[in-house]
XYZ file of N, CA and C in Angstrom:
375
model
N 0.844 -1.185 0.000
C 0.000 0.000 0.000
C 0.885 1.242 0.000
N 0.674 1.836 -0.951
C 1.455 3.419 -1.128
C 0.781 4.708 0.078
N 2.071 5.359 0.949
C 1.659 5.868 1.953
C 2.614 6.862 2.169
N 2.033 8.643 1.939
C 3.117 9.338 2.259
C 2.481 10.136 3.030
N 3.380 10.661 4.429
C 2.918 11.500 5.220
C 4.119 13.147 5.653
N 3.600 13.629 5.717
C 4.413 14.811 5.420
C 4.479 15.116 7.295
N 5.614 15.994 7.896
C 5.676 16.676 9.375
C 7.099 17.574 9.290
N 7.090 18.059 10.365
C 7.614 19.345 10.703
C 6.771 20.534 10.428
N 6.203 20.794 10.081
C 5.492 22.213 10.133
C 5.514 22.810 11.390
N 5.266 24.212 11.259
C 4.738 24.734 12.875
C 4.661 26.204 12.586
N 5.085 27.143 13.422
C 5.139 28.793 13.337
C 6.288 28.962 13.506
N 6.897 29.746 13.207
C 8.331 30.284 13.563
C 7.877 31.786 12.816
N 8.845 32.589 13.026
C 8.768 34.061 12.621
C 9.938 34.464 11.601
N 9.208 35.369 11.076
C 9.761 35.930 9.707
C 11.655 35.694 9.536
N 11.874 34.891 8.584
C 13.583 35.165 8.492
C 13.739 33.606 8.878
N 12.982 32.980 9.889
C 13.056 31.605 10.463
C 13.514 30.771 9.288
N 13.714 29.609 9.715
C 13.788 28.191 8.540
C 12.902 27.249 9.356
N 12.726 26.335 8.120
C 12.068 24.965 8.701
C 12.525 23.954 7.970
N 12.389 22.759 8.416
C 12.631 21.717 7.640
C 11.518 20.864 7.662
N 10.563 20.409 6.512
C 9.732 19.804 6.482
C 9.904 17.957 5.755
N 9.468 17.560 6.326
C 9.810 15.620 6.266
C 8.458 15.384 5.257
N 9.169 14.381 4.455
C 7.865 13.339 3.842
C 8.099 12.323 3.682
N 7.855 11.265 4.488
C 8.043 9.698 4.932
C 7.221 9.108 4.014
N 7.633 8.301 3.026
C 7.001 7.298 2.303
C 7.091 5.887 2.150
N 6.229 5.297 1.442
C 6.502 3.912 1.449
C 5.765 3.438 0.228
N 6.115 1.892 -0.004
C 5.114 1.391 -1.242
C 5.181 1.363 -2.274
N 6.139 2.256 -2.851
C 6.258 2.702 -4.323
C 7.465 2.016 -4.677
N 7.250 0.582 -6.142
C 7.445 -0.343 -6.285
C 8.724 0.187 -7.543
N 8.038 1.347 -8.339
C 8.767 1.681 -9.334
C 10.175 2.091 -9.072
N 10.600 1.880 -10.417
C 12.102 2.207 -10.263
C 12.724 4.178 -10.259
N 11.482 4.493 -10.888
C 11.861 5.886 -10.462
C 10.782 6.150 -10.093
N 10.598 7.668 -9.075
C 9.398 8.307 -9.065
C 9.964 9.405 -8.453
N 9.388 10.516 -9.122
C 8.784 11.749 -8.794
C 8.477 12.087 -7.163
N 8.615 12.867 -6.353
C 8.409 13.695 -5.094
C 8.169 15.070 -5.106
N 7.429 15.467 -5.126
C 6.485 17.250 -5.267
C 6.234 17.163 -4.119
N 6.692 18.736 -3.937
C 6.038 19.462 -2.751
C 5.259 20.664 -3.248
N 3.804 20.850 -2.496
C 3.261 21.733 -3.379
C 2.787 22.268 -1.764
N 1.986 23.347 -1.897
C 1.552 24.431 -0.682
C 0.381 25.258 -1.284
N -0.587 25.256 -0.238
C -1.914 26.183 -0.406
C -1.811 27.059 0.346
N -1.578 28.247 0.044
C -1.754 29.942 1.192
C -3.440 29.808 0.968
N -3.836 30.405 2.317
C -4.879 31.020 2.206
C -5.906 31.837 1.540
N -7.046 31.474 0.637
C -7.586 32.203 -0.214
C -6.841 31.906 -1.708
N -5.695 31.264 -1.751
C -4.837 30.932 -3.453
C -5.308 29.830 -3.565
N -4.402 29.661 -4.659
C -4.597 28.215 -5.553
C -3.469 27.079 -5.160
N -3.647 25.374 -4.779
C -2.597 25.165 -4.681
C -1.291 25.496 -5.475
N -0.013 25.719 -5.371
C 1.292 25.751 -6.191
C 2.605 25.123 -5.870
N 2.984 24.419 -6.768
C 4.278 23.809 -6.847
C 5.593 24.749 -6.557
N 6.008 24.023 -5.404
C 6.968 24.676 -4.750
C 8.884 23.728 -5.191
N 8.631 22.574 -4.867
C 10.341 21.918 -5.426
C 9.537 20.484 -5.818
N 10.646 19.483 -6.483
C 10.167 18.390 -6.627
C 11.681 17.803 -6.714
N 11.996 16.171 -6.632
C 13.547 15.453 -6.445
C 13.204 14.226 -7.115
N 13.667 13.961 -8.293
C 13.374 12.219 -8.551
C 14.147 11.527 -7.295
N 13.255 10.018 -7.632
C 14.190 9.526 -6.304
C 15.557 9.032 -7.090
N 15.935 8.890 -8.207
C 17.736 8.564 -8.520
C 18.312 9.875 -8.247
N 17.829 10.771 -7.644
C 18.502 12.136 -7.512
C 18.982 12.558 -8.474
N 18.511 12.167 -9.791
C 19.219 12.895 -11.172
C 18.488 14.162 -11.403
N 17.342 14.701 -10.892
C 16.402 16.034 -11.173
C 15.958 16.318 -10.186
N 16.443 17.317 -9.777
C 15.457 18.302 -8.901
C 15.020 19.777 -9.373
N 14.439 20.617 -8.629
C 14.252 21.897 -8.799
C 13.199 22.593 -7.950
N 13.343 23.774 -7.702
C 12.483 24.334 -6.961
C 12.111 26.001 -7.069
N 11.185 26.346 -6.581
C 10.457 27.130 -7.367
C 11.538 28.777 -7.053
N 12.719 28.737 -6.546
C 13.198 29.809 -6.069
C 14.276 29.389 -6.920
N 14.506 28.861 -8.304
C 15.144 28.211 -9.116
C 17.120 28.068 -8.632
N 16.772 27.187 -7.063
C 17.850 26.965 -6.895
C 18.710 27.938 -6.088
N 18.092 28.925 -6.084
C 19.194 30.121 -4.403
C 19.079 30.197 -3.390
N 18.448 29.473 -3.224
C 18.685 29.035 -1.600
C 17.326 29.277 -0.599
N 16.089 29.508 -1.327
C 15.316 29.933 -0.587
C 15.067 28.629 -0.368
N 14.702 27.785 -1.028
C 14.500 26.513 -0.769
C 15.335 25.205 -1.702
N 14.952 23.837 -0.393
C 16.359 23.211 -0.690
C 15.459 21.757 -0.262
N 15.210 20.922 -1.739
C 14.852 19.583 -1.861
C 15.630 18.614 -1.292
N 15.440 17.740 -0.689
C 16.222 16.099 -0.950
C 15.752 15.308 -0.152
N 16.918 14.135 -0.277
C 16.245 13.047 0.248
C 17.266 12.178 1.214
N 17.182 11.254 2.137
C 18.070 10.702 2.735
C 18.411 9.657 1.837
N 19.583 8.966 2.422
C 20.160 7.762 2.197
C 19.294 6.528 1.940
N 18.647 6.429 2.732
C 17.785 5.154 2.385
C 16.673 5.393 1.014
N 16.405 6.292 1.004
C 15.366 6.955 0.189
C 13.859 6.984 0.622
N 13.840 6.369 1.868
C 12.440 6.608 2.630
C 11.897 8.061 3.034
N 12.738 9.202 2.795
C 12.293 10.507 3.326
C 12.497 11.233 2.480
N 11.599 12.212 1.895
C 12.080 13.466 0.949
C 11.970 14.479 2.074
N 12.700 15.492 2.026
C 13.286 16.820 3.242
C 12.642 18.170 2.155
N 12.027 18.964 2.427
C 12.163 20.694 2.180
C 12.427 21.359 2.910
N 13.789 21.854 2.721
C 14.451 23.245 3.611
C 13.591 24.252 3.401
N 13.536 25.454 4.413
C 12.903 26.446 3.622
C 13.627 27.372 4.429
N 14.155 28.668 4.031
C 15.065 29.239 4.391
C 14.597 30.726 4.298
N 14.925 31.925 5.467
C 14.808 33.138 5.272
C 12.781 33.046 5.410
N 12.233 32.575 5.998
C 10.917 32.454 5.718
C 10.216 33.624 5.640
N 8.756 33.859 4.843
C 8.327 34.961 4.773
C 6.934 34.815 5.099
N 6.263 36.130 5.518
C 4.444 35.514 6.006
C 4.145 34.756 5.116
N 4.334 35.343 3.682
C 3.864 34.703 1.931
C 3.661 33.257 2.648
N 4.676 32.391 2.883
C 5.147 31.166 3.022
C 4.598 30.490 3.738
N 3.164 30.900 4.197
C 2.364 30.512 5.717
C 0.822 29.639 4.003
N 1.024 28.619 5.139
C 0.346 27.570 4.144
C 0.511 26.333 4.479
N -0.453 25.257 4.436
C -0.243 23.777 4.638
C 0.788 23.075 3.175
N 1.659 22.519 3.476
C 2.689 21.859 2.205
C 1.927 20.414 2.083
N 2.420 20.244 1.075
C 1.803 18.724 0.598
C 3.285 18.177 -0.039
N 3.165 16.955 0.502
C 4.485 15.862 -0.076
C 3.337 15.184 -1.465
N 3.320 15.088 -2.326
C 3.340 13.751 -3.580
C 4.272 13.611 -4.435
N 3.390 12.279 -4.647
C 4.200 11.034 -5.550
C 3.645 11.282 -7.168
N 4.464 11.296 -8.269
C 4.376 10.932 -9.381
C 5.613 9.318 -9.472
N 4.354 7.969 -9.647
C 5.222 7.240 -9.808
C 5.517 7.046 -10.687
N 6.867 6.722 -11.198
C 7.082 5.805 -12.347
C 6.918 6.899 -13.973
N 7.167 8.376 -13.366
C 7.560 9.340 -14.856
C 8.950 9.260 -15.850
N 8.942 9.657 -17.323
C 9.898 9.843 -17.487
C 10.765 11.262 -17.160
N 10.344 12.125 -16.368
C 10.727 13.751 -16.032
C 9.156 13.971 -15.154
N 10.330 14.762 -14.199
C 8.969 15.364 -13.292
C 8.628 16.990 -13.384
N 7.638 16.970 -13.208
C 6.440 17.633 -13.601
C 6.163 19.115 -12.554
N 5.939 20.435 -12.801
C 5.026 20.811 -12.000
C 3.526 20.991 -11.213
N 2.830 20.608 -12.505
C 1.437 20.684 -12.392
C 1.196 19.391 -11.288
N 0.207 19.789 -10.489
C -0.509 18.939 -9.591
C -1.183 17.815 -10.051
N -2.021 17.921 -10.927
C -2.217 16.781 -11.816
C -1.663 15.249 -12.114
N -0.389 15.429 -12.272
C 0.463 14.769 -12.724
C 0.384 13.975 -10.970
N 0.776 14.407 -10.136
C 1.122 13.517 -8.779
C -0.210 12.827 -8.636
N -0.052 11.666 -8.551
C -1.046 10.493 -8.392
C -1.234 10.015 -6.574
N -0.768 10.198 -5.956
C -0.636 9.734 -3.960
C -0.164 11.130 -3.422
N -1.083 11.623 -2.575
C -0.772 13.111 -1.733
C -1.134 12.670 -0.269
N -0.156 13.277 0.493
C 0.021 13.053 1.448
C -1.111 13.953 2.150
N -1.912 14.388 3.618
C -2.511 15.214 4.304
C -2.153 16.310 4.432
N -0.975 17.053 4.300
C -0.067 18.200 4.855
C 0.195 18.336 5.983
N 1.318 19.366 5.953
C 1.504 19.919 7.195
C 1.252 21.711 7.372
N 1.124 21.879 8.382
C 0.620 23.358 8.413
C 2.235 24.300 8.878
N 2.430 25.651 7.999
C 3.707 26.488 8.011
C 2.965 27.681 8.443
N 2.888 28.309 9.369
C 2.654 29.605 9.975
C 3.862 30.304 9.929
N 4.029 31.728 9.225
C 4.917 32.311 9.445
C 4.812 33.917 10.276
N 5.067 34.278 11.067
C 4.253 35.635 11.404
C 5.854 36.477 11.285
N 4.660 38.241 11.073
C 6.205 38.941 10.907
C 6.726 39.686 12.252
């Protein structure tokens, strides 16, 4: 059974970092896709980073300077989002999914087939 659950969230204040976890399991394929996407209040969900699991592609929506920072551990059971310098903007529940088994990963939401519940990011200034 395919099962991803996302944690670390919480409040911290403006400038803060967080590191947010997405523990998975189940996924049989030889590659797959990991999106992290986030709903602010009153928006639309949006794609924030994504990491194949061979670690050959990543990217994220601050195209790589450091605002935010994808990966994954050693075993490959956890995908990680750094998030760095935080801003109110950034206050929103994150979502970990799975696109299994793509040839290139994707931004659109669509595309991720298993979403995790979220976690909730409060940022105050």
């Amino acid at each position: 059974q395919q099962h991803v659950a996302e944690s670390g969230g919480g409040s911290v204040q403006a400038g803060g970092s967080l590191k947010l976890s997405c523990a998975h399991s189940g996924f049989t394929e030889e590659r797959n896709c990991f999106g992290w996407f986030r709903q602010s209040p009153g928006k639309e969900r949006e794609w924030v980073a994504y990491i194949r699991s061979d670690d050959e592609e990543k990217y994220d929506r601050d195209s790589g300077r450091g605002r935010f920072a994808v990966s994954q551990d050693l075993a490959k059971t956890t995908v990680y989002l750094q998030i760095n310098r935080l801003k109110p903007e950034d206050t929103g529940i994150y979502y970990c999914a799975v696109d299994p088994g793509p040839w290139i990963c994707g931004v659109e939401s669509k595309y991720y087939r298993v979403w995790g519940k979220g976690t909730q990011v409060t940022v105050s200034s």
